[in-house]
Amino acid sequence: MISSLATRLAHSLGSLLAVSLLCFALLRAAPGDYFTTLRLEPGLSPQTLRSIQQQADPRSPIVRRYALWCASALHGDFGQSLAYHMPVRALLAERIANTLLLSGAGLCGAWLLGLLLSTLRGRPAALVRLFASLLWSIPDPVLAFLLLWTALRLHALAPLPIGTTSPTASWTQWSNFVRQLALPALAMALGYLPLVLRHLQGGFDAAQHAPAVEAAHMHGLPPRIVLFRYILPEAANPLISLFGLGIGSLLSASLFVEVLFGWPGLGQLLLNAILMRDTNVVVAGVFCSALLLILGNLLADLLLWLHDPRLREAAS
Amino acid sequence: MTPLLSVQDLSLDYGPTREGTVPVLQSASLSMEPGEIVGLLGPSGCGKTSLLRCILGVPAPAARIRCAALRFEDRDLLAMSMSERRTLRFRRMGFIFQDPAGRLSPFRRVRSQLRDMLPRATTRADLLHALAGAGFSDPECTAAAYPHQLSGGEAQRVAIAQALAVQPSLLLADEPSSALDTVTQRHILDLLLRMRALRRTAMLIVSHDPALLAAIADRILSLQAGALADYVPSHASRPAPPALAGHSQAAPLLQVRHLRFAHATHRLWPHTVRTTPILRQVSLSLAPGESLAIVGASGSGKSTLARCLAGIESRYSGEILFAGASLDPPRSLASRAQIQLVLQDTVGALNPRLTIAEILAEPLRIHARNRGTPRNVAERIRQMFAAVTLPATCLTRRPPQLSGGERQRVAIARALMLQPSLLLLDEALAGLDRALQDSILELLDRLRAQMHVACIHFTHDLGRFLRSADRIALLHQGHIVECHPAADFARLAEHPAALQLLHAILPEPGGP
């Protein structure tokens, strides 16, 4: 196990290096840079422009720049943002916290709702299935628009200023913050729900007919015990993998929702940074997404390993 | 005295299927006194398991039941709600399954699954006591094990411990000892008899083995054409196996040298690796067309040896030579076609989504590139089906619609489809009744004579193979401790384990 864990970690490090290098190279390969648009600014004198340019030093060879970036990234320093004039790390920390809050709430909501709905049997279950297919067929941005439109019609948004957030200590501000979070989080949850629901329903249905579950039923064990000690473990393996994927996509899944609801998260920042060619921000943002994806998969593997004793033996 | 259980005029059929309604039981009636042991005998697929499920209150979903009266402990079961029946079977009835290994949840330790059955106040000592009562010499170790670490026989003993743990007044057992070696079988029978003496537990035991039922039951009923009748032992003698001469001088088909295998269990923190040796040093050789029975108690490493020979398990050390060539992993497709394995657990071995015809055609399809697809696949399937004496109507069904014995015959037919030169049968006859075992063994004898197919039977049933195998090898704790011609085994064997096995052979009912 230790050696396979070490191999996994080595692979992960390799992937991270590859992701950052690819990101660097792609940004470099695309025409233009941050200063292309600045040059068109009539109010900016060529001297000023040159001094900014010298500070940023974008013309040194890419290998050298990448090596420097790696060295500072190892110390947790991702450089300066050209557009925001502040350290990328501080900038990202705030935005990542916002995004994690939004998509974390969405993910939890989807799983809770999915678990509740998947306990239904018979006709309600068929209705839920139909609802899930409908939801699955609506593109995420359209879904978010529909939600926004409905909320406006119902005046649920009326007292709330859209698009500002600062979680500070006061109670009213907190409750305001939660109310602001509710709608985008609901949009996230509804987008993710069909996937979770289909896996949960399928998993539980298959587990009902597993020999061990039938045996427990024939022994006459109480339904609660059969559900929690026999059906749930039987259905858990694919769900754990799905959960790991969900964790991995926490930073990247919420782009549409962030843009539509004006949520100041990583997605919006990254989109703007790409449009403005704010290289350091883009690379650091992509790097963080990749890191989370890898961590999510590692977490899923660890959970599977803990859950299924047969995997523990196969790992040797 | 009122009977403990009375069943009157129970009829059961499997509702509209593609072949119309399938009647299973017709006016079956049964009455049992407290503490009585009743044996239930019948060919495979006759509805023995369906009867047990009706009594428990969990019939198969497609079953349609008509019953005049069904009473247990002076209560009317037909008038009870589903949840009342559940509580009743939880507290008052015990059930033992035919295929024990798959019936334990793979995710939880034996002790937690056993604890589910027991009252909440049960102590750890009680739990270990229940396991020791089922014949485990090291209950501590078994309690901590996961089901996949147990052998088939050990899993069955856990299942028996589970069923007896609730101290039921009625125990229903579906082939309780078909997966056990003869020594453990004796032990379990003694255990069941002791339970009866202590607690007056009544038992309804389903088996295909008249010898076993004669040894334990007060009376034996036979289920035929859907109705129950008293069993009358027949005195028909078994045909002697055909003499196979002239193959022992040939170059060996299979040679195994110094085969070793060990399981490794890992713990995350603190990190420890515990290795459990399963095969310590196994060497044997087999001539073409020979029939060898490898006999051993449960947990002696029979299944592991079969898996190593079949190439499923590749983490062994040592050497396996097949027709003079080494079989180092990974194996070639051609060599895999030559060695075919039949498993004990037919539920797991057959894909439930395919029809029987598709299952039988599959090996031909997989090996089509090497050997060319025979033009008459359907003809081959039909021939093989007739050889294992299955009706052609089964071809369009799927494995869950067949009985255990029928599935086992399908599995054997599938293994023979490729005309292998070595057949490994891991307790493959254990779930079949005597008559079927005879007919399958005859079929194998015929194939051995015609095509020189060699067979290795991995079995616990020494008595059976003393009469039908050429040679017997005894596997004990990962070593081959005895290997003699079958005719002389009883005379030559001197290892204590061999003597114990020989001693435990049950006499044939109605025999000399």
Coordinates of C-alpha atoms in Angstrom, one line a residue, chain A residues 31-241:
Chain A
P31 CA -0.9 35.9 -30.1
G32 CA -0.6 39.1 -28.1
D33 CA -0.1 39.7 -24.3
Y34 CA -1.3 41.9 -21.5
F35 CA 0.4 44.9 -23.0
T36 CA -1.2 44.6 -26.4
T37 CA -4.4 46.3 -25.2
L38 CA -2.5 48.7 -23.0
R39 CA -0.7 50.1 -26.0
L40 CA -4.0 51.2 -27.5
E41 CA -4.8 53.2 -24.4
P42 CA -4.4 56.8 -25.5
G43 CA -3.8 58.2 -22.0
L44 CA -0.8 56.0 -21.3
S45 CA 2.6 57.4 -22.3
P46 CA 5.2 55.1 -24.0
Q47 CA 7.6 55.7 -21.1
T48 CA 5.1 54.5 -18.5
L49 CA 4.3 51.5 -20.6
R50 CA 7.9 50.6 -20.9
S51 CA 8.6 50.9 -17.2
I52 CA 5.6 48.6 -16.4
Q53 CA 6.8 46.2 -19.1
Q54 CA 10.3 46.1 -17.6
Q55 CA 8.9 45.3 -14.2
A56 CA 6.9 42.4 -15.6
D57 CA 9.7 41.1 -17.9
P58 CA 7.5 39.0 -20.2
R59 CA 10.2 38.7 -22.9
S60 CA 12.7 36.5 -21.2
P61 CA 12.8 32.9 -22.5
I62 CA 9.9 30.8 -21.5
V63 CA 12.0 28.0 -20.0
R64 CA 13.7 30.5 -17.7
R65 CA 10.3 32.0 -16.7
Y66 CA 8.8 28.6 -16.1
A67 CA 11.8 27.6 -13.9
L68 CA 11.5 30.8 -11.9
W69 CA 7.7 30.3 -11.6
C70 CA 8.2 26.8 -10.3
A71 CA 10.8 27.9 -7.8
S72 CA 8.6 30.6 -6.3
A73 CA 5.5 28.4 -6.5
L74 CA 7.3 25.9 -4.3
H75 CA 7.4 28.7 -1.7
G76 CA 3.7 29.4 -2.2
D77 CA 4.4 32.5 -4.1
F78 CA 2.5 32.7 -7.5
G79 CA 3.8 36.1 -8.5
Q80 CA 2.0 39.4 -9.0
S81 CA -1.2 40.0 -10.9
L82 CA -0.6 42.6 -13.7
A83 CA -4.2 43.7 -13.8
Y84 CA -5.0 43.8 -10.1
H85 CA -1.5 45.0 -8.9
M86 CA -1.6 42.6 -6.0
P87 CA 0.0 39.2 -5.1
V88 CA -1.8 36.4 -7.0
R89 CA -1.9 34.3 -3.9
A90 CA -3.9 36.8 -1.9
L91 CA -6.2 37.4 -4.9
L92 CA -6.8 33.7 -5.4
A93 CA -7.2 32.9 -1.7
E94 CA -10.2 35.1 -1.5
R95 CA -11.8 34.0 -4.8
I96 CA -11.2 30.3 -4.1
A97 CA -12.8 30.6 -0.7
N98 CA -15.9 32.1 -2.4
T99 CA -16.0 29.4 -5.1
L100 CA -15.5 26.6 -2.6
L101 CA -18.4 28.0 -0.6
L102 CA -20.7 28.2 -3.6
S103 CA -19.9 24.8 -5.2
G104 CA -19.5 23.1 -1.8
A105 CA -23.0 24.2 -0.9
G106 CA -24.2 23.1 -4.3
L107 CA -22.5 19.7 -4.0
C108 CA -23.8 19.1 -0.5
G109 CA -27.3 20.2 -1.6
A110 CA -27.3 17.9 -4.6
W111 CA -26.1 14.9 -2.5
L112 CA -28.6 15.5 0.3
L113 CA -31.5 16.0 -2.1
G114 CA -30.4 13.0 -4.1
L115 CA -30.2 10.8 -1.0
L116 CA -33.7 11.9 0.1
L117 CA -35.3 11.4 -3.3
S118 CA -33.6 8.0 -3.9
T119 CA -35.3 6.5 -0.8
L120 CA -38.6 6.8 -2.7
R121 CA -40.1 3.7 -4.1
G122 CA -42.8 3.0 -6.7
R123 CA -44.6 5.7 -8.6
P124 CA -42.9 8.7 -6.8
A125 CA -39.6 7.1 -7.8
A126 CA -40.7 7.0 -11.5
L127 CA -41.7 10.7 -11.3
V128 CA -38.4 11.6 -9.7
R129 CA -36.6 9.7 -12.6
L130 CA -38.6 11.7 -15.2
F131 CA -37.8 15.0 -13.4
A132 CA -34.1 14.0 -13.3
S133 CA -34.1 13.3 -17.0
L134 CA -35.8 16.7 -17.7
L135 CA -33.3 18.5 -15.5
W136 CA -30.4 16.7 -17.2
S137 CA -31.6 17.8 -20.6
I138 CA -31.6 21.5 -19.6
P139 CA -28.2 23.2 -20.2
D140 CA -26.8 24.7 -17.0
P141 CA -26.8 28.3 -18.1
V142 CA -30.5 28.0 -19.1
L143 CA -31.3 26.4 -15.8
A144 CA -29.6 29.3 -14.0
F145 CA -31.5 31.8 -16.1
L146 CA -34.8 30.1 -15.3
L147 CA -34.0 30.2 -11.6
L148 CA -33.0 33.9 -11.7
W149 CA -36.2 34.7 -13.7
T150 CA -38.4 32.8 -11.3
A151 CA -36.8 34.4 -8.3
L152 CA -37.3 37.9 -9.8
R153 CA -41.0 37.1 -10.6
L154 CA -41.5 36.0 -7.1
H155 CA -39.7 39.0 -5.7
A156 CA -37.5 36.7 -3.7
L157 CA -34.5 38.8 -4.8
A158 CA -36.0 42.2 -4.1
P159 CA -34.3 43.3 -0.9
L160 CA -30.9 41.9 -1.9
P161 CA -28.3 43.8 -3.7
I162 CA -27.1 41.3 -6.4
G163 CA -23.4 40.7 -6.8
T164 CA -21.8 41.8 -3.6
T165 CA -20.5 39.7 -0.8
S166 CA -18.4 40.2 2.3
P167 CA -18.8 37.7 5.0
T168 CA -18.2 39.7 8.1
A169 CA -19.1 39.3 11.7
S170 CA -22.5 41.0 12.0
W171 CA -25.6 38.7 12.2
T172 CA -27.7 40.6 9.6
Q173 CA -24.7 40.6 7.2
W174 CA -24.4 36.9 7.7
S175 CA -28.0 36.2 7.0
N176 CA -27.8 38.4 4.0
F177 CA -24.8 36.5 2.8
V178 CA -26.6 33.2 3.2
R179 CA -29.6 34.5 1.3
Q180 CA -27.3 35.6 -1.5
L181 CA -25.6 32.3 -1.5
A182 CA -29.0 30.4 -1.7
L183 CA -29.9 31.0 -5.3
P184 CA -26.6 30.3 -7.0
A185 CA -26.1 27.3 -4.8
L186 CA -29.5 26.0 -5.8
A187 CA -28.6 26.5 -9.4
M188 CA -25.4 24.5 -8.8
A189 CA -27.3 21.8 -6.9
L190 CA -30.0 21.4 -9.6
G191 CA -27.4 21.1 -12.3
Y192 CA -25.6 18.3 -10.4
L193 CA -28.6 16.6 -9.0
P194 CA -29.6 14.4 -12.0
L195 CA -26.2 12.8 -12.1
V196 CA -26.2 12.0 -8.4
L197 CA -29.8 10.9 -8.5
R198 CA -29.3 8.4 -11.4
H199 CA -26.2 6.9 -9.7
L200 CA -28.0 6.6 -6.3
Q201 CA -31.1 5.1 -7.7
G202 CA -29.2 2.7 -9.9
G203 CA -26.9 1.7 -7.1
F204 CA -29.7 1.1 -4.6
D205 CA -31.7 -0.9 -7.1
A206 CA -28.8 -3.2 -8.0
A207 CA -27.9 -3.5 -4.3
Q208 CA -31.5 -4.7 -3.4
H209 CA -30.9 -7.8 -5.4
A210 CA -27.3 -8.6 -4.1
P211 CA -27.2 -12.1 -2.6
A212 CA -26.0 -10.8 0.8
V213 CA -28.9 -8.3 0.9
E214 CA -31.4 -11.0 0.0
A215 CA -29.9 -13.2 2.7
A216 CA -30.3 -10.5 5.3
H217 CA -33.9 -10.0 4.2
M218 CA -34.6 -13.7 4.4
H219 CA -33.0 -13.9 7.9
G220 CA -35.7 -11.3 8.8
L221 CA -33.3 -8.5 9.9
P222 CA -35.1 -5.2 10.6
P223 CA -35.4 -3.1 7.5
R224 CA -33.3 -0.3 9.0
I225 CA -30.4 -2.6 9.7
V226 CA -30.7 -4.1 6.2
L227 CA -30.6 -0.6 4.7
F228 CA -27.7 0.8 6.6
R229 CA -25.5 -2.3 7.1
Y230 CA -26.2 -4.3 3.9
I231 CA -27.7 -2.2 1.1
L232 CA -25.6 1.0 1.7
P233 CA -22.2 -0.7 1.7
E234 CA -23.2 -2.8 -1.3
A235 CA -24.1 0.4 -3.3
A236 CA -21.3 2.6 -2.0
N237 CA -18.4 1.8 -4.4
P238 CA -19.6 3.7 -7.5
L239 CA -21.0 6.5 -5.3
I240 CA -17.6 7.0 -3.7
S241 CA -16.0 7.4 -7.1

